[in-house]
Tab-separated table of C-alpha atoms in Angstrom:
chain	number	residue	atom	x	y	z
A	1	UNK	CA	14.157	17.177	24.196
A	2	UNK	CA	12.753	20.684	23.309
A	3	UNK	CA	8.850	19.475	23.998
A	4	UNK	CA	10.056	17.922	27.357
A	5	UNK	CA	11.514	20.974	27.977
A	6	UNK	CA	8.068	22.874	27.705
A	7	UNK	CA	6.241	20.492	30.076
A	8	UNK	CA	5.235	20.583	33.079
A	9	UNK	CA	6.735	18.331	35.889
A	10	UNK	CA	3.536	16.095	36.511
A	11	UNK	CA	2.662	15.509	33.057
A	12	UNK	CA	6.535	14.815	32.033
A	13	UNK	CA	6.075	11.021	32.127
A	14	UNK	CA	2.191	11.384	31.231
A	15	UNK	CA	0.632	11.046	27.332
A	16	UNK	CA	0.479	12.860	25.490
A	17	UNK	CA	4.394	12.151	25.084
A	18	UNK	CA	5.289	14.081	22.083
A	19	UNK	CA	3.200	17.066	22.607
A	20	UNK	CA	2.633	18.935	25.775
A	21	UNK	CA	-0.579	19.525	27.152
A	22	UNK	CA	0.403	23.032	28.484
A	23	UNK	CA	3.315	24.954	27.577
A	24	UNK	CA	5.202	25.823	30.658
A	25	UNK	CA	8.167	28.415	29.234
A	26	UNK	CA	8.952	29.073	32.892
A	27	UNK	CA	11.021	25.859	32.882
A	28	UNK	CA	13.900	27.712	30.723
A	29	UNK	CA	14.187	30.863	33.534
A	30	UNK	CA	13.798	28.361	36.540
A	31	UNK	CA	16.814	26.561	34.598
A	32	UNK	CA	19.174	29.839	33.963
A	33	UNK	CA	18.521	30.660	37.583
A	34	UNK	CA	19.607	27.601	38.853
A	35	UNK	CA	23.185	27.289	37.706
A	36	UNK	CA	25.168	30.274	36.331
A	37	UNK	CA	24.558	29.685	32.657
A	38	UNK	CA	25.236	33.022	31.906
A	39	UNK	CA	29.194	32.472	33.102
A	40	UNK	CA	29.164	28.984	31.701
A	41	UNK	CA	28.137	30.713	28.148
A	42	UNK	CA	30.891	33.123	28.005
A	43	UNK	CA	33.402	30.628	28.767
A	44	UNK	CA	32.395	28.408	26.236
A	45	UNK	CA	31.931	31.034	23.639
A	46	UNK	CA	35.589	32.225	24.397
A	47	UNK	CA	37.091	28.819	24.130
A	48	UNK	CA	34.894	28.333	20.971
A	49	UNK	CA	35.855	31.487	19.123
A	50	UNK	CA	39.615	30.803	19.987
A	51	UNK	CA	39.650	27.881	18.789
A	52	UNK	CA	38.186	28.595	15.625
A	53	UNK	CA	40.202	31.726	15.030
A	54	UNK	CA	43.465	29.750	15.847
A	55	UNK	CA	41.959	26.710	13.241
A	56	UNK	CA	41.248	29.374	10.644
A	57	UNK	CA	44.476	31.248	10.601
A	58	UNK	CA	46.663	28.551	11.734
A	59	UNK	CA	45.429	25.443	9.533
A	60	UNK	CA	45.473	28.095	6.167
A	61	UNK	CA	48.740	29.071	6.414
A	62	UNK	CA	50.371	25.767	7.290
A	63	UNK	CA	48.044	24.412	4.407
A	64	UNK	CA	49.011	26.805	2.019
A	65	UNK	CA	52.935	26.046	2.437
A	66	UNK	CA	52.289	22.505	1.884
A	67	UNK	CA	49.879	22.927	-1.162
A	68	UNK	CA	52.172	25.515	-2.800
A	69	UNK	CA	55.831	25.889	-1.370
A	70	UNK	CA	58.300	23.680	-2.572
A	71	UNK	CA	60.930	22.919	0.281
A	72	UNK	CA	62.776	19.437	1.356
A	73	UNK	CA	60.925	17.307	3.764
A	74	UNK	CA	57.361	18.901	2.912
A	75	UNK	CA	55.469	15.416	1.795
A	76	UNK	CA	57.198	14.058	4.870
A	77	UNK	CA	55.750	16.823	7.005
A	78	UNK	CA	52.352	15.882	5.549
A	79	UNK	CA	52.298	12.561	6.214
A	80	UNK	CA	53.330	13.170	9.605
A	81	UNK	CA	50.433	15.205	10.037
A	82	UNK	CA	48.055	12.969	9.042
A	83	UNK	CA	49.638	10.088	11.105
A	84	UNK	CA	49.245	12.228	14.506
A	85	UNK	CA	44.960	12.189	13.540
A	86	UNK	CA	45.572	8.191	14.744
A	87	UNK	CA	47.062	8.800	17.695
A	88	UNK	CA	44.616	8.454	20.061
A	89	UNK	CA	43.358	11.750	22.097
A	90	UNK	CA	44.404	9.937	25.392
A	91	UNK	CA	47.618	9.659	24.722
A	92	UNK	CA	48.303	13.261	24.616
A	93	UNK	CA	46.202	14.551	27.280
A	94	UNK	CA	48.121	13.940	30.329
A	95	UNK	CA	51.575	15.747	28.760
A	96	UNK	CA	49.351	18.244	27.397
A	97	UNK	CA	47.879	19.289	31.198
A	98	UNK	CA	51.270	19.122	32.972
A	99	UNK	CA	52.431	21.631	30.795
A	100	UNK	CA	49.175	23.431	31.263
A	101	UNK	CA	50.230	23.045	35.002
A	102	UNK	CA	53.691	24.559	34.183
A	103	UNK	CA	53.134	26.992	32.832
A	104	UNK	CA	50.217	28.220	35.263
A	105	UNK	CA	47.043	28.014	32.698
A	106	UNK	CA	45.135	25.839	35.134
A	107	UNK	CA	41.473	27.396	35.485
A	108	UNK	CA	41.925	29.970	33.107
A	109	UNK	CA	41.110	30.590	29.383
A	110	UNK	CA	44.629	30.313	28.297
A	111	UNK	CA	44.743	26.745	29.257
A	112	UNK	CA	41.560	26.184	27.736
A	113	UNK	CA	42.371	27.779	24.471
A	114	UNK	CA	45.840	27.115	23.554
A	115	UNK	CA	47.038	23.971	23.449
A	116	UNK	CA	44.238	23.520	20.472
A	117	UNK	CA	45.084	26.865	18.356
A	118	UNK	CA	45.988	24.092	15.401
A	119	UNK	CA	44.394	21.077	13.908
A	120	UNK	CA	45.628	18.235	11.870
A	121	UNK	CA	42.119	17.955	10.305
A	122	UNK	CA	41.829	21.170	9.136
A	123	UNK	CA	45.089	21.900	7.337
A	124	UNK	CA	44.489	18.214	5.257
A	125	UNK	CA	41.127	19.755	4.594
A	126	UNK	CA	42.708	23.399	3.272
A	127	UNK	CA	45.638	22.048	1.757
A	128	UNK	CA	42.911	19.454	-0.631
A	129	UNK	CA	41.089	22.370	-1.544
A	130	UNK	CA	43.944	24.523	-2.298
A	131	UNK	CA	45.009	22.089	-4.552
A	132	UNK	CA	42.110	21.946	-6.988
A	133	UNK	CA	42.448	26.094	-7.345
A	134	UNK	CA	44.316	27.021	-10.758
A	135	UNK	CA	48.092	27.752	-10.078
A	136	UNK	CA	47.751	30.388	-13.117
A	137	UNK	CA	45.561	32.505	-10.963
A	138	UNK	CA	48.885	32.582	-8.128
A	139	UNK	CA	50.878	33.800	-10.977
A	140	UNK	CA	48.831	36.096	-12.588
A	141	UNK	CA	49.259	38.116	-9.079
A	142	UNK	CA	52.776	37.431	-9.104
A	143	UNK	CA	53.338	39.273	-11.990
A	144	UNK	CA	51.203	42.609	-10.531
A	145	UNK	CA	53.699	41.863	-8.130
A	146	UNK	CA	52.344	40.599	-5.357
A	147	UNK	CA	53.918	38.528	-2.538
A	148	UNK	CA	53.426	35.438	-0.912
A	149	UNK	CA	51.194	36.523	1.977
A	150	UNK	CA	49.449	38.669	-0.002
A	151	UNK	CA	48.573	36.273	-2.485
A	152	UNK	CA	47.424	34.317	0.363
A	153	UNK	CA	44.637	36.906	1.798
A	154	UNK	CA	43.568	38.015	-0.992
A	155	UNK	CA	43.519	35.188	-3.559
A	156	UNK	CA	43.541	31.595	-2.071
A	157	UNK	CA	41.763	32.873	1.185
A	158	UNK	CA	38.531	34.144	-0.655
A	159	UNK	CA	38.652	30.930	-3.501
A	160	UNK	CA	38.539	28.998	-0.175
A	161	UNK	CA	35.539	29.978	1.670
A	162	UNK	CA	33.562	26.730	1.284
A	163	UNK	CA	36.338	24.896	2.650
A	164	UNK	CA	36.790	27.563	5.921
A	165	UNK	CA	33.615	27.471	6.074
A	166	UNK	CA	33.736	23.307	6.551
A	167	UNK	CA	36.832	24.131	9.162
A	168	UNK	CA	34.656	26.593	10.817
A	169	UNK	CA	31.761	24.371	11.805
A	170	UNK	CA	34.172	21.421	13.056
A	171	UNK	CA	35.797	23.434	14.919
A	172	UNK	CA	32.840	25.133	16.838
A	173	UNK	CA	31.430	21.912	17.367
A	174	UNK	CA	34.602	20.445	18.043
A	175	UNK	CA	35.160	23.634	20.663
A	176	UNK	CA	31.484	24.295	22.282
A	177	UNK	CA	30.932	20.428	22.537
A	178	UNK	CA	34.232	19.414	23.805
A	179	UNK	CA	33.767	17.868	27.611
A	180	UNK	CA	36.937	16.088	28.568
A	181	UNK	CA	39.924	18.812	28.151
A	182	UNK	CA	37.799	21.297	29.994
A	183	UNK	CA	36.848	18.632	32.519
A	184	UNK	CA	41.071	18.598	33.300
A	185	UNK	CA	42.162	22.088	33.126
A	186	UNK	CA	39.286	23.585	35.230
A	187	UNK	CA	37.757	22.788	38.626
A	188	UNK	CA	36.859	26.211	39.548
A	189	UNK	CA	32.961	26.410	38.877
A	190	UNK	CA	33.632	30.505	36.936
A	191	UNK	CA	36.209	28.641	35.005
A	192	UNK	CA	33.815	25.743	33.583
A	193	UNK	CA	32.452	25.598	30.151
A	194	UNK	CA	28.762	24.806	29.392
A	195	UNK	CA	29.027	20.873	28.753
A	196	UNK	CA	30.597	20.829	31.944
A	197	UNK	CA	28.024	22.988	33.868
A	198	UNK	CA	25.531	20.729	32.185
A	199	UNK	CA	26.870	17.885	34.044
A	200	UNK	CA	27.120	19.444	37.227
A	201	UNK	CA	23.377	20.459	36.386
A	202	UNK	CA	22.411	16.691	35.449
A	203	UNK	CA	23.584	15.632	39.234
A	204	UNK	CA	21.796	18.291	41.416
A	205	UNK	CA	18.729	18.386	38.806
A	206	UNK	CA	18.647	14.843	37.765
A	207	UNK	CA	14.763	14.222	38.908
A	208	UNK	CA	13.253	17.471	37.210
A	209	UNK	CA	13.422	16.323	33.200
A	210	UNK	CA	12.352	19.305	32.274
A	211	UNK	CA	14.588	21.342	33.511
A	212	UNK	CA	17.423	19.682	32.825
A	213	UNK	CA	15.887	19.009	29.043
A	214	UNK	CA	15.596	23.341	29.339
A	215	UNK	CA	19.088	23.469	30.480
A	216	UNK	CA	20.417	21.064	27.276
A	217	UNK	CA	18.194	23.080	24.564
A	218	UNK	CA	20.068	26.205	25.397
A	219	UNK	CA	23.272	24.803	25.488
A	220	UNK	CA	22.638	23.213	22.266
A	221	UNK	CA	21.198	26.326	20.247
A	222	UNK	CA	24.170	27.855	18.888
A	223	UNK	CA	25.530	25.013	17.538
A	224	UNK	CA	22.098	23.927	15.883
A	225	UNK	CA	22.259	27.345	14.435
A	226	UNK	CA	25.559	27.623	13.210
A	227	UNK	CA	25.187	24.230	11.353
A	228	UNK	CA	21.766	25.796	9.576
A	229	UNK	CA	23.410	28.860	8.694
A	230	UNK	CA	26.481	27.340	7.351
A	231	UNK	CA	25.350	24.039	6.315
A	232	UNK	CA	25.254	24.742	2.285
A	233	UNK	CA	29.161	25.740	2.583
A	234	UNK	CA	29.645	22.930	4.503
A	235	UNK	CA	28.499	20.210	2.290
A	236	UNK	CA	30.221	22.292	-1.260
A	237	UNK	CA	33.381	22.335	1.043
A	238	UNK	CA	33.073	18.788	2.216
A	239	UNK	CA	32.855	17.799	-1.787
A	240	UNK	CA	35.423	19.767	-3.127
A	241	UNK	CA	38.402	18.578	-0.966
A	242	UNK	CA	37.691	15.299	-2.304
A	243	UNK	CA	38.198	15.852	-5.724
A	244	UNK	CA	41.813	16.053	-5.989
A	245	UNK	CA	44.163	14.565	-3.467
């Protein structure tokens, strides 16, 4: 992908295949210029970073109030929970957009956003972690006299940073690669995030490779990037929720 990206339109389909024979970094601007990436990008990054934040603050607390409180119905809750990640995503879709319709989120960032503020995966994936940290260090604050929430932020929140960290990069990729529930609640082209603009891009741009190779390197960048940045806290968080559960 990335050395088609760099070569030049006659020599695309020509040997050598792996390596170009001349670098042609032009193919990147030619791409940006041809479909408003720019607009694409800040979509997608707002729809990303919403989703994450909702994951992250969302997922923790309902995780922590089924790893710690103690309150009728909570294994029941759970289990519910964890049923709804085998319900198939198509199932939900189509009441999901007419209340996006409703309720006048259609083309807009709102629409985009909320309906996936929380995440089944990611509160199992808290509330296993949460489990394997010491109860003794939750009372120990308790008697400096410290409440729940604050117990929360500033004990259980910073013990789970590997596992955050794991709920962080699903979620981005989960968010920036996500094609279908932008693909229903948008058809205005300032609305649309980048895999969508991609595919719009694809059709028009279909017989220049490299381009649309140029086009697919950017879009896939931050999420590369993330994943390197992030990827030792991934796997430590990835291992710890499966000690105890």
């Amino acid at each position: 992908m990335v050395t088609t990206s760099l070569k030049q339109f006659p020599h695309v389909n020509q040997p050598p295949f792996l390596w170009p024979a001349e670098f042609e970094w032009g193919n990147y601007a030619e791409a940006m210029s041809a479909a408003p990436f720019a607009r694409y990008y800040l979509n997608t990054a707002v729809m990303t970073l919403g989703i994450v934040a909702g994951h992250l603050a969302l997922d923790t607390l309902a995780a922590y109030a089924l790893a710690r409180l103690r309150f009728p119905g909570r294994n029941a809750i759970f289990l519910a929970l964890v049923a709804t990640m085998l319900v198939p995503t198509f199932l939900t879709m189509l009441p999901a957009f007419d209340l996006v319709v409703r309720l006048g989120w259609y083309d807009s960032w709102t629409g985009l956003i909320v309906p996936r503020l929380a995440d089944a995966f990611g509160i199992v994936v808290l509330r296993a972690y949460m489990q394997t940290i010491p109860v003794e260090l939750e009372q120990a604050a308790r008697v400096d006299g410290a409440g729940r929430l604050r117990i929360l932020w500033q004990v259980i929140v910073p013990l789970c940073r590997p596992a955050l960290a794991t709920v962080a990069v699903f979620s981005f990729l989960f968010g920036w690669n996500d094609f279908l529930w932008p693909l229903l609640v948008t058809s205005d082209d300032d609305a649309r995030t980048i895999q969508l603009g991609l595919a719009v891009f694809t059709g028009k741009y279909s017989p220049y490779p490299q381009l649309l190779m140029a086009g697919t390197v950017v879009a896939a960048i931050p999420a590369v990037g993330l994943f390197l940045v992030l990827q030792k806290a991934l796997v430590r968080g990835l291992a710890a929720t499966g000690v105890k559960e």
